[in-house]
Coordinates of C-alpha atoms and ligand atoms in Angstrom, one line a residue:
M21 CA 12.3 -25.4 -7.4
S22 CA 10.5 -23.4 -4.9
E23 CA 12.1 -22.8 -1.6
K24 CA 11.1 -24.4 1.6
A25 CA 12.0 -24.0 5.4
E26 CA 12.1 -27.0 7.7
L27 CA 10.6 -27.2 11.1
H28 CA 12.1 -29.8 13.5
Y29 CA 9.5 -30.8 16.0
N30 CA 8.9 -33.8 18.1
G31 CA 11.3 -35.9 16.4
Q32 CA 9.8 -35.0 12.9
V33 CA 10.7 -32.8 10.1
F34 CA 8.1 -30.5 8.5
E35 CA 8.6 -28.6 5.4
V36 CA 7.1 -25.0 5.3
P37 CA 6.8 -23.5 1.9
V38 CA 8.5 -20.1 1.4
V39 CA 6.4 -17.4 -0.4
K40 CA 8.2 -14.7 -2.4
G41 CA 6.5 -11.4 -3.3
T42 CA 7.2 -9.2 -6.3
E43 CA 9.6 -7.0 -4.2
D44 CA 11.4 -10.3 -3.1
E45 CA 9.8 -10.2 0.4
L46 CA 9.8 -13.7 1.8
A47 CA 7.2 -15.2 4.1
L48 CA 6.7 -18.8 5.4
D49 CA 3.3 -20.1 4.4
I50 CA 2.1 -21.7 7.7
S51 CA -1.5 -22.2 6.4
K52 CA -1.2 -26.0 7.0
L53 CA 1.0 -25.8 10.1
R54 CA -1.8 -26.8 12.6
A55 CA -3.2 -29.6 10.5
Q56 CA 0.3 -31.1 10.1
T57 CA 1.9 -30.4 13.4
G58 CA -0.8 -29.5 15.8
L59 CA 1.1 -26.1 16.5
I60 CA -0.3 -22.7 16.0
T61 CA 2.0 -19.6 16.0
L62 CA 1.9 -16.9 18.6
D63 CA 2.6 -13.3 17.4
P64 CA 0.7 -10.7 19.5
G65 CA 0.1 -7.5 17.6
F66 CA 0.8 -9.6 14.3
K67 CA 4.3 -8.1 14.2
N68 CA 5.4 -11.0 12.0
T69 CA 2.2 -12.2 10.4
G70 CA 1.3 -11.5 7.0
S71 CA -2.5 -11.9 6.8
T72 CA -2.8 -11.6 3.1
Q73 CA -1.1 -11.4 -0.2
S74 CA -1.8 -7.9 -1.6
A75 CA -1.2 -6.1 -4.9
I76 CA -2.1 -2.6 -3.6
T77 CA 0.8 -1.1 -1.6
F78 CA 4.5 -1.9 -1.2
L79 CA 6.1 -0.7 1.9
D80 CA 9.7 -1.2 3.2
G81 CA 10.0 0.1 6.7
E82 CA 13.7 -0.2 6.9
K83 CA 14.4 1.6 3.6
G84 CA 11.5 4.1 4.0
I85 CA 9.8 3.0 0.8
L86 CA 6.1 3.6 0.2
R87 CA 4.5 2.9 -3.3
Y88 CA 0.8 2.7 -4.3
R89 CA 0.3 0.2 -7.1
G90 CA 4.2 0.6 -7.8
F91 CA 4.1 4.4 -8.0
P92 CA 6.5 6.2 -5.3
I93 CA 4.6 8.2 -2.7
E94 CA 6.9 11.2 -3.5
Q95 CA 5.9 11.4 -7.1
L96 CA 2.1 11.0 -6.4
A97 CA 2.3 13.6 -3.6
E98 CA 4.3 16.1 -6.0
K99 CA 2.1 15.6 -9.3
S100 CA -1.2 14.0 -8.6
T101 CA -4.6 14.8 -7.2
F102 CA -6.3 12.9 -4.3
L103 CA -9.0 11.6 -6.6
E104 CA -6.6 10.3 -9.2
V105 CA -4.6 8.5 -6.5
A106 CA -7.9 7.2 -5.1
Y107 CA -8.8 5.6 -8.5
L108 CA -5.3 4.2 -8.8
I109 CA -5.4 2.5 -5.4
I110 CA -8.9 1.1 -5.9
Y111 CA -8.7 0.0 -9.6
G112 CA -5.0 -0.6 -10.0
E113 CA -4.1 2.0 -12.7
L114 CA -4.1 5.9 -12.9
P115 CA -7.4 7.0 -14.7
I116 CA -6.7 8.6 -18.0
G117 CA -8.9 10.8 -20.2
E118 CA -12.6 9.9 -20.2
E119 CA -12.0 7.5 -17.3
L120 CA -10.8 10.4 -15.1
K121 CA -13.5 12.7 -16.3
R122 CA -16.2 10.1 -15.5
W123 CA -14.8 9.3 -12.0
R124 CA -14.6 13.0 -11.1
E125 CA -18.1 13.8 -12.4
D126 CA -19.6 10.7 -10.9
I127 CA -18.2 11.6 -7.4
A128 CA -19.4 15.2 -7.8
H129 CA -22.8 13.9 -8.7
H130 CA -23.1 11.8 -5.6
T131 CA -22.0 14.3 -2.8
L132 CA -25.6 15.0 -1.6
I133 CA -26.9 13.1 1.5
H134 CA -30.4 12.0 1.9
E135 CA -32.3 14.7 3.9
D136 CA -33.4 12.1 6.6
F137 CA -29.8 12.0 7.5
K138 CA -30.3 15.3 9.2
V139 CA -32.7 13.6 11.7
I140 CA -30.0 11.0 12.5
L141 CA -27.4 13.8 13.0
E142 CA -29.8 15.8 15.3
G143 CA -30.0 12.8 17.5
F144 CA -26.4 13.2 18.5
P145 CA -25.4 15.5 21.5
S146 CA -24.0 18.6 20.0
N147 CA -20.5 18.1 21.5
S148 CA -20.1 14.4 20.1
H149 CA -16.7 13.5 18.9
P150 CA -17.0 13.7 15.1
M151 CA -15.3 10.3 14.8
G152 CA -18.0 8.5 16.6
V153 CA -20.6 10.4 14.5
L154 CA -18.9 9.7 11.3
S155 CA -18.6 6.0 11.9
S156 CA -22.3 6.0 12.8
L157 CA -23.4 7.9 9.5
V158 CA -21.3 5.6 7.5
T159 CA -23.0 2.6 8.7
S160 CA -26.3 4.3 8.3
L161 CA -25.6 4.7 4.6
T162 CA -26.3 0.9 4.3
A163 CA -30.0 1.6 5.3
F164 CA -30.4 4.1 2.5
Y165 CA -28.6 2.1 -0.1
P166 CA -29.5 -1.4 0.7
E167 CA -28.0 -2.4 -2.7
S168 CA -24.6 -1.5 -1.1
I169 CA -25.0 -4.5 1.2
D170 CA -23.3 -6.8 -1.2
P171 CA -22.2 -5.1 -4.3
T172 CA -19.9 -7.9 -5.4
H173 CA -22.3 -9.4 -8.0
S174 CA -21.4 -6.9 -10.8
S175 CA -18.8 -4.2 -11.3
P176 CA -21.3 -1.5 -12.0
E177 CA -22.9 -2.0 -8.6
M178 CA -19.5 -2.2 -6.9
Y179 CA -18.6 1.1 -8.9
K180 CA -21.7 2.9 -7.7
S181 CA -21.2 1.7 -4.0
I182 CA -17.6 2.9 -4.1
V183 CA -18.5 6.3 -5.7
R184 CA -21.3 7.0 -3.3
L185 CA -18.8 6.4 -0.3
M186 CA -16.1 8.5 -1.9
A187 CA -18.5 11.4 -2.6
K188 CA -20.5 11.3 0.7
L189 CA -17.7 10.9 3.2
P190 CA -16.5 14.6 3.0
T191 CA -20.1 15.9 3.3
L192 CA -20.7 13.4 6.3
A193 CA -17.4 14.6 7.9
A194 CA -18.3 18.3 7.5
W195 CA -21.7 17.7 8.8
A196 CA -20.5 15.8 11.8
Y197 CA -18.3 19.0 12.5
K198 CA -21.1 21.3 12.0
N199 CA -23.1 19.2 14.6
E200 CA -20.5 19.4 17.0
I201 CA -20.1 23.3 16.9
G202 CA -23.8 23.8 16.7
Q203 CA -23.9 25.4 13.2
P204 CA -26.3 24.6 10.4
I205 CA -25.0 22.1 7.8
I206 CA -23.7 23.5 4.5
Y207 CA -24.7 21.6 1.3
P208 CA -22.0 20.7 -1.2
K209 CA -21.2 22.6 -4.2
N210 CA -20.3 20.3 -7.0
N211 CA -18.5 22.7 -9.3
L212 CA -15.8 22.7 -6.6
D213 CA -12.8 20.1 -6.7
Y214 CA -13.0 17.5 -3.8
C215 CA -10.8 19.4 -1.3
S216 CA -12.4 22.8 -1.8
N217 CA -15.8 21.4 -1.6
F218 CA -14.9 19.9 1.7
L219 CA -13.4 22.9 3.1
R220 CA -16.3 25.1 2.0
M221 CA -18.8 22.7 3.7
M222 CA -16.6 23.1 6.9
F223 CA -16.0 26.6 7.0
S224 CA -18.9 28.4 5.3
T225 CA -21.9 29.5 7.2
P226 CA -25.2 30.7 6.0
A227 CA -24.0 34.1 7.0
E228 CA -20.7 34.1 5.3
E229 CA -19.2 32.2 2.3
Y230 CA -15.7 30.7 3.0
D231 CA -12.9 32.0 0.8
I232 CA -11.0 29.0 -0.6
D233 CA -7.3 29.6 -0.5
P234 CA -5.5 27.4 -3.1
V235 CA -2.5 27.0 -0.6
V236 CA -5.1 25.5 1.8
S237 CA -6.8 23.1 -0.7
N238 CA -3.4 22.1 -2.3
A239 CA -2.2 21.2 1.2
L240 CA -5.1 19.2 1.9
N241 CA -4.8 17.5 -1.4
K242 CA -1.2 16.5 -0.5
L243 CA -2.2 15.4 3.0
L244 CA -5.1 13.2 1.8
I245 CA -2.7 11.4 -0.9
L246 CA -0.1 10.8 2.0
H247 CA -2.7 9.0 4.1
A248 CA -4.7 7.3 1.2
E249 CA -3.2 3.8 1.8
H250 CA -0.7 2.0 4.1
E251 CA -1.3 -1.8 3.7
Q252 CA -2.2 -4.0 6.6
N253 CA -2.3 -1.4 9.5
C254 CA -4.7 -1.6 12.3
S255 CA -7.8 0.2 10.7
T256 CA -7.2 -1.6 7.2
S257 CA -6.7 -5.0 8.9
T258 CA -10.0 -4.4 10.7
V259 CA -11.7 -3.4 7.4
R260 CA -10.6 -6.7 5.9
I261 CA -11.5 -8.8 8.9
V262 CA -15.0 -7.3 9.3
G263 CA -15.5 -7.5 5.4
S264 CA -14.3 -11.1 5.5
S265 CA -17.6 -12.1 7.1
H266 CA -19.2 -10.5 4.0
A267 CA -20.4 -7.5 6.0
S268 CA -21.0 -4.6 3.6
L269 CA -18.5 -2.3 2.5
Y270 CA -20.0 0.6 4.4
A271 CA -20.1 -1.5 7.6
S272 CA -16.6 -2.5 7.1
V273 CA -15.3 1.0 6.5
S274 CA -17.3 2.2 9.6
S275 CA -15.3 -0.4 11.7
G276 CA -12.1 1.0 10.0
I277 CA -13.0 4.5 11.2
N278 CA -13.4 3.1 14.8
A279 CA -10.2 1.4 14.6
L280 CA -8.5 4.5 13.4
W281 CA -9.9 6.7 16.2
G282 CA -7.4 5.4 18.9
P283 CA -4.5 7.6 19.9
L284 CA -2.0 5.0 18.8
H285 CA -3.2 5.0 15.3
G286 CA -5.1 7.8 13.5
G287 CA -5.8 9.5 16.8
A288 CA -2.0 10.3 17.1
N289 CA -2.3 13.5 15.1
Q290 CA -4.8 15.0 17.7
A291 CA -2.8 13.6 20.6
V292 CA 0.3 15.5 19.2
I293 CA -1.4 18.7 19.3
E294 CA -2.8 18.1 22.7
M295 CA 0.5 17.1 24.0
L296 CA 2.1 20.2 22.5
E297 CA -0.5 22.4 24.2
N298 CA -0.2 20.7 27.5
I299 CA 3.8 21.3 27.3
K300 CA 3.1 25.0 26.5
A301 CA 0.6 25.2 29.3
D302 CA 3.3 23.7 31.6
G303 CA 5.9 26.1 30.8
G304 CA 7.0 25.0 27.5
D305 CA 10.0 22.8 28.8
A306 CA 10.6 20.3 26.0
D307 CA 13.4 18.5 27.9
K308 CA 11.1 17.9 30.9
Y309 CA 8.7 15.9 28.4
L310 CA 11.6 14.2 26.8
A311 CA 12.7 12.8 30.2
K312 CA 9.2 11.7 31.0
A313 CA 8.8 10.0 27.6
K314 CA 12.1 7.9 28.6
D315 CA 11.1 7.2 32.1
K316 CA 9.8 3.6 32.4
N317 CA 7.8 4.5 35.4
D318 CA 5.9 7.1 33.4
S319 CA 3.3 6.2 30.8
F320 CA 3.8 9.2 28.9
R321 CA 4.9 8.7 25.3
L322 CA 6.1 11.3 22.8
M323 CA 3.1 11.3 20.5
G324 CA 3.9 11.5 17.0
F325 CA 7.2 9.6 17.5
G326 CA 7.9 5.9 16.4
H327 CA 6.2 3.6 14.1
R328 CA 5.3 0.1 13.8
V329 CA 6.9 -0.5 10.5
Y330 CA 9.2 2.5 9.6
K331 CA 12.2 2.0 11.7
N332 CA 14.6 4.5 9.9
F333 CA 12.4 7.2 8.6
D334 CA 8.7 7.7 7.6
P335 CA 8.8 8.8 3.9
R336 CA 5.5 10.5 4.3
A337 CA 6.8 12.5 7.3
R338 CA 9.7 13.8 5.0
I339 CA 7.2 15.0 2.4
I340 CA 4.9 16.4 5.0
K341 CA 7.6 18.3 6.9
K342 CA 8.5 20.1 3.7
A343 CA 4.7 20.8 2.9
A344 CA 4.4 22.0 6.6
D345 CA 7.2 24.4 6.3
E346 CA 5.7 25.9 3.0
V347 CA 2.3 26.2 4.5
L348 CA 3.4 27.9 7.7
S349 CA 5.4 30.4 5.7
K350 CA 2.8 31.0 3.0
L351 CA 0.0 31.5 5.4
G352 CA 2.4 33.4 7.8
V353 CA 1.6 31.4 10.8
N354 CA 3.2 32.2 13.9
D355 CA 2.2 29.7 16.5
P356 CA 4.1 29.1 19.9
V357 CA 2.8 25.5 19.9
L358 CA 4.7 24.9 16.7
G359 CA 7.9 26.4 18.3
I360 CA 7.6 23.6 20.9
A361 CA 7.2 21.0 18.2
Q362 CA 10.3 22.2 16.5
K363 CA 12.4 22.0 20.0
L364 CA 11.0 18.6 20.7
E365 CA 11.9 17.3 17.3
E366 CA 15.5 18.5 17.3
A367 CA 15.9 17.2 21.0
A368 CA 14.6 13.8 20.3
L369 CA 16.5 13.4 17.1
K370 CA 19.9 13.8 19.1
D371 CA 18.7 11.9 22.2
E372 CA 20.3 8.4 22.6
Y373 CA 17.1 6.7 23.8
F374 CA 15.1 7.7 20.7
V375 CA 18.1 7.0 18.3
E376 CA 18.6 3.6 19.9
R377 CA 15.0 2.7 19.6
K378 CA 14.8 4.2 16.0
L379 CA 12.0 6.6 17.1
Y380 CA 11.6 9.3 14.5
P381 CA 8.8 11.7 14.0
N382 CA 6.1 10.0 12.0
V383 CA 3.5 11.4 9.5
D384 CA 1.1 12.4 12.2
F385 CA 3.7 14.6 14.1
Y386 CA 3.6 16.9 11.1
S387 CA -0.1 16.4 9.8
G388 CA -1.3 17.7 13.1
I389 CA 0.8 20.7 12.7
I390 CA -0.4 21.5 9.1
Y391 CA -4.0 20.9 10.1
R392 CA -3.8 23.3 12.8
A393 CA -2.2 25.9 10.5
L394 CA -5.1 25.3 8.1
G395 CA -7.6 26.1 10.7
I396 CA -8.9 22.6 11.1
P397 CA -10.1 22.1 14.7
T398 CA -8.0 19.5 16.7
N399 CA -10.8 16.9 17.2
M400 CA -11.4 16.9 13.3
F401 CA -7.7 15.7 12.7
T402 CA -8.6 12.0 12.8
V403 CA -11.5 12.6 10.6
M404 CA -9.2 14.1 8.1
F405 CA -7.1 11.0 8.3
A406 CA -10.2 9.0 7.7
L407 CA -11.0 11.0 4.5
G408 CA -7.6 10.4 3.2
R409 CA -7.6 6.6 4.1
L410 CA -10.9 5.9 2.5
P411 CA -9.5 4.7 -0.9
G412 CA -7.2 2.4 1.0
W413 CA -10.0 0.7 2.9
V414 CA -12.1 0.5 -0.1
A415 CA -9.3 -1.1 -2.2
Q416 CA -8.4 -3.6 0.5
W417 CA -12.1 -4.5 1.0
K418 CA -12.6 -5.1 -2.7
E419 CA -9.4 -7.0 -3.2
M420 CA -10.3 -9.3 -0.1
R421 CA -13.7 -9.9 -1.6
T422 CA -12.6 -10.4 -5.3
N423 CA -10.0 -12.9 -4.1
S424 CA -12.7 -14.7 -2.1
E425 CA -10.6 -14.8 1.0
P426 CA -11.7 -16.9 3.9
I427 CA -13.3 -15.4 7.1
G428 CA -10.7 -14.0 9.4
R429 CA -10.4 -16.1 12.5
P430 CA -7.2 -16.0 14.4
R431 CA -6.4 -18.6 17.2
Q432 CA -5.1 -18.1 20.7
V433 CA -3.1 -19.8 23.3
Y434 CA -5.4 -20.3 26.2
T435 CA -3.9 -19.4 29.7
G436 CA -7.0 -19.5 31.9
Y437 CA -8.3 -22.0 34.5
N438 CA -8.5 -25.7 33.6
E439 CA -11.9 -27.3 33.9
R440 CA -13.7 -26.9 37.3
D441 CA -17.1 -27.7 38.6
Y442 CA -19.9 -25.2 39.2
V443 CA -20.4 -24.1 42.7
D444 CA -23.9 -23.1 43.7
V445 CA -23.2 -19.4 44.8
S446 CA -26.3 -19.1 46.9
K447 CA -25.2 -21.9 49.2
R448 CA -21.8 -20.3 49.7
Ligands
CMC511 N1 7.7 7.8 23.1 C1 8.7 7.1 24.0 N2 8.9 5.7 24.0 C2 8.6 5.1 22.8 C3 7.6 5.8 21.9 C4 7.2 6.9 22.0 N3 6.5 7.7 21.2 N4 7.3 4.8 20.9 C5 8.0 3.7 21.3 N5 8.8 3.8 22.5 C6 9.5 2.9 23.1 C7 8.9 1.8 23.8 O1 8.8 2.2 25.1 C8 9.8 0.7 23.8 O2 10.8 0.9 24.5 P1 11.6 -0.4 25.2 O3 12.2 -1.2 24.1 O4 12.5 0.2 26.2 O5 10.5 -1.1 26.1 C9 10.3 0.9 22.3 O6 10.4 2.3 22.0 C10 9.5 0.1 21.3 O7 8.2 0.4 21.4 P2 6.9 -0.5 21.0 O8 5.7 0.0 21.6 O9 7.2 -2.0 21.1 O10 6.8 -0.2 19.3 P3 5.8 -0.5 18.5 O11 6.4 -0.6 17.0 O12 4.9 -1.6 18.9 O13 4.9 0.7 18.5 C11 3.9 2.9 18.1 C12 4.7 1.8 17.5 C13 3.5 3.9 16.9 C14 2.6 2.4 18.7 C15 4.6 3.6 19.2 O14 5.8 4.2 18.7 C16 3.9 4.8 19.7 O15 3.1 4.5 20.6 N6 4.0 6.0 19.3 C17 3.2 7.2 19.7 C18 2.0 7.1 19.0 C19 1.9 7.5 17.5 O16 2.6 8.5 17.2 N7 1.2 6.8 16.6 C20 1.1 7.1 15.4 C21 1.6 6.1 14.3 S1 1.8 6.9 12.7 C22 0.1 6.8 12.1 C23 -0.3 5.4 11.6 O17 0.4 5.0 10.6 O18 -1.1 4.8 12.2

């Protein structure tokens, strides 16, 4: 017999079904609550609200578990490539043999961008933040590929729309960067792997070819895998809710890019480095900033600390910390800002305020450090996160459409004025 909870309200008892996930996660199914009781639930920030049932990612924030389609993140980060993981997340299984070959080749084949995009790009002021440019360019893809507006009719159409987006996002991201620094764009080179191709488009110039260092492209591969999917976070929920109106895949992903931009979400990796630079400029006193973070009258927060769901440790942070140490020593980086990061981390991990509130360094504390060591400019950090998160957004959008989920439309508890009559303001 399936489990039920009881809600006692207004002298009546209502039965609320309990839903169980494959990892024994339990949820109250309140989909009929309002119809039966007249009540809605109030849960600002959706901290206790499951918006969907999803088969893509399992995450246990208390135990620090993260698995894509059942595979532990530690194994994927160690053994896999970003394109394999992307296929796994989107299609449910790791690609093997011909499937993997075709996926890689199809993505390589679609990296070029329509030449008219250059006109759009030139319209942006040259110092525009690359996240704003990227989200606009991704929406613009819809105009160039109208068949992508609703690719749900057939799997070949869906596959092609997904391949195009996976292939073109690194090109668009690199072009957004070139626009920002006022350099000519660099075209993709399809005999390179996904990460190397991106790095070359970022750092080559017509005057000088970028020398691809395998340490750098391997580190990037790992970072993209770690960011590839994270279930119903702010940007992914945005993608699902925008897509639930049957807005196109590209428009939905563009909204996800905008949601990711904020400093409390994907923008945190940029905020971490900016914070460290500010601390350095202010004399490098980590303790002073720790005190500021604890002061309730000070809005300062320690960027890169705390997480909405990981309350003991962020498993991605563990992997990435190790990767950060390797990259820094292999590349021989000696950066004073990184010394401040280390001091801050050590002090916060011992501090009662942070320990009590279970505030540990999150993935973005270290990803910012690695990106800096790889030579990626600070305001491209969130773009890097977007490149990594793309498969997650695509998979969640596809799952939502395939399951014919209803349009997202939360309710609210109104706290404004009661009805009042219009007063002619000109007679006042
Ligand atoms: N520095 C100082 N105090 C903090 C911090 C911080 N970074 N994060 C949370 N707190 C305090 C907060 O003031 C509150 O204290 P109190 O209980 O005394 O009022 C308590 O910890 C709980 O905070 P919360 O805001 O209710 O926690 P949340 O789960 O809603 O927020 C968070 C999670 C990530 C938004 C928040 O920890 C934060 O702002 N961190 C800094 C930004 C950051 O690094 N974001 C990246 C997240 S990882 C990337 C991703 O997956 O998107």
